[in-house]
Short mmCIF file of C-alpha atoms in Angstrom, two decimals:
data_model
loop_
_atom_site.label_atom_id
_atom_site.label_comp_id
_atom_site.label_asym_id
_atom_site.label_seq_id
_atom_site.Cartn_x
_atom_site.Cartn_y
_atom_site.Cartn_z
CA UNK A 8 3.82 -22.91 49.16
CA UNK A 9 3.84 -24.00 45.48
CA UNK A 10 -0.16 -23.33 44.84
CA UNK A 11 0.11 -20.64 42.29
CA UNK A 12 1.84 -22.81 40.47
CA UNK A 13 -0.72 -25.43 39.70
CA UNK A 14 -3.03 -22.64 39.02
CA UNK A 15 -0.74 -21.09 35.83
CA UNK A 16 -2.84 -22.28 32.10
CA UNK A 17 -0.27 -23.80 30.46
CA UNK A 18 1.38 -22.11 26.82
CA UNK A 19 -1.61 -22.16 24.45
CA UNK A 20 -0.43 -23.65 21.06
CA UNK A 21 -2.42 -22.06 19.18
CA UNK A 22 -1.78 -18.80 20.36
CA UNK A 23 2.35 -19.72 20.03
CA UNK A 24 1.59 -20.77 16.42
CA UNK A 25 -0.39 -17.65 15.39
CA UNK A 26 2.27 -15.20 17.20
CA UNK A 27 5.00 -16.96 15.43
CA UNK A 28 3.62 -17.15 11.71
CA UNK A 29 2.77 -13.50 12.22
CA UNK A 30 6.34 -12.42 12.98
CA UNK A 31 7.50 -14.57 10.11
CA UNK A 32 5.22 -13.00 7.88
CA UNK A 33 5.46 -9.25 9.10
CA UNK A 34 8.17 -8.83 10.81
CA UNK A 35 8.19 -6.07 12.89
CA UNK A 36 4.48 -5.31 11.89
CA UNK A 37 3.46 -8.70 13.88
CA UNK A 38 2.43 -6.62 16.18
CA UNK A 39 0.36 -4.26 14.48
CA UNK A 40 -0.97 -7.14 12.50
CA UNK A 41 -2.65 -8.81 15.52
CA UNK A 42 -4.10 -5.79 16.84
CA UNK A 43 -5.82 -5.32 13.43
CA UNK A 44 -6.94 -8.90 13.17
CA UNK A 45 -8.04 -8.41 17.10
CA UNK A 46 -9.85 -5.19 15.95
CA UNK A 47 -11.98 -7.51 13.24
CA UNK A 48 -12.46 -10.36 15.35
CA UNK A 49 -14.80 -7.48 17.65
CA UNK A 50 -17.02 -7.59 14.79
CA UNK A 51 -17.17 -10.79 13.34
CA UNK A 52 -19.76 -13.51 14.31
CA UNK A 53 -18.49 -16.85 15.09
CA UNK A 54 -14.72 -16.08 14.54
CA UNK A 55 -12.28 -19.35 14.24
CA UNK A 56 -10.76 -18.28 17.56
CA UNK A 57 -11.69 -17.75 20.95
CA UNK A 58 -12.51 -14.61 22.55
CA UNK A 59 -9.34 -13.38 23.60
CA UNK A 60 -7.48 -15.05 21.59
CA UNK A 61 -5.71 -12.25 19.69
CA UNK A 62 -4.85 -10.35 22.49
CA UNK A 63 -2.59 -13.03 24.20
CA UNK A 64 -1.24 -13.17 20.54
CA UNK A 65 -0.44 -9.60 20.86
CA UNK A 66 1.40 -10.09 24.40
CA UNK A 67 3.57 -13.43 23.05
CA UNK A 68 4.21 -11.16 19.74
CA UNK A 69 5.62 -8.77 22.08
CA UNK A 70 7.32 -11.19 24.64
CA UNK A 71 8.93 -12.79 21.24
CA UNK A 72 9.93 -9.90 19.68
CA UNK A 73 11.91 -8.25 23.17
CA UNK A 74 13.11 -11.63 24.05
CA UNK A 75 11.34 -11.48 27.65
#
């Protein structure tokens, strides 16, 4: 009954530490900060994060900042 459950990736750390430090440093910008650094990471070779990776930060920015 439960399956999906099992299935969920756990919270990412890294992607909870990056989302917060943003909003600490930006504020209300987080948001617009991520998308920029997600914007870069297109065109950088062998980025220190994963593919992805700023995108979910833009999504727990969000989730953060509306309290969802």
């Amino acid at each position: 009954m439960f399956k999906w459950l099992h299935r969920r990736k756990p919270a990412d750390p890294l992607v909870e530490s990056d989302a917060q430090a943003l909003i600490e440093r930006f504020g209300k910008g987080a948001h617009l900060e991520a998308h920029i650094r997600q914007r870069e990471a297109k065109h950088a070779i062998g980025g220190n994060r994963p593919p992805g990776h700023w995108e979910r930060v833009k999504a727990a920015i969000q989730t953060l900042q509306n309290g969802r």
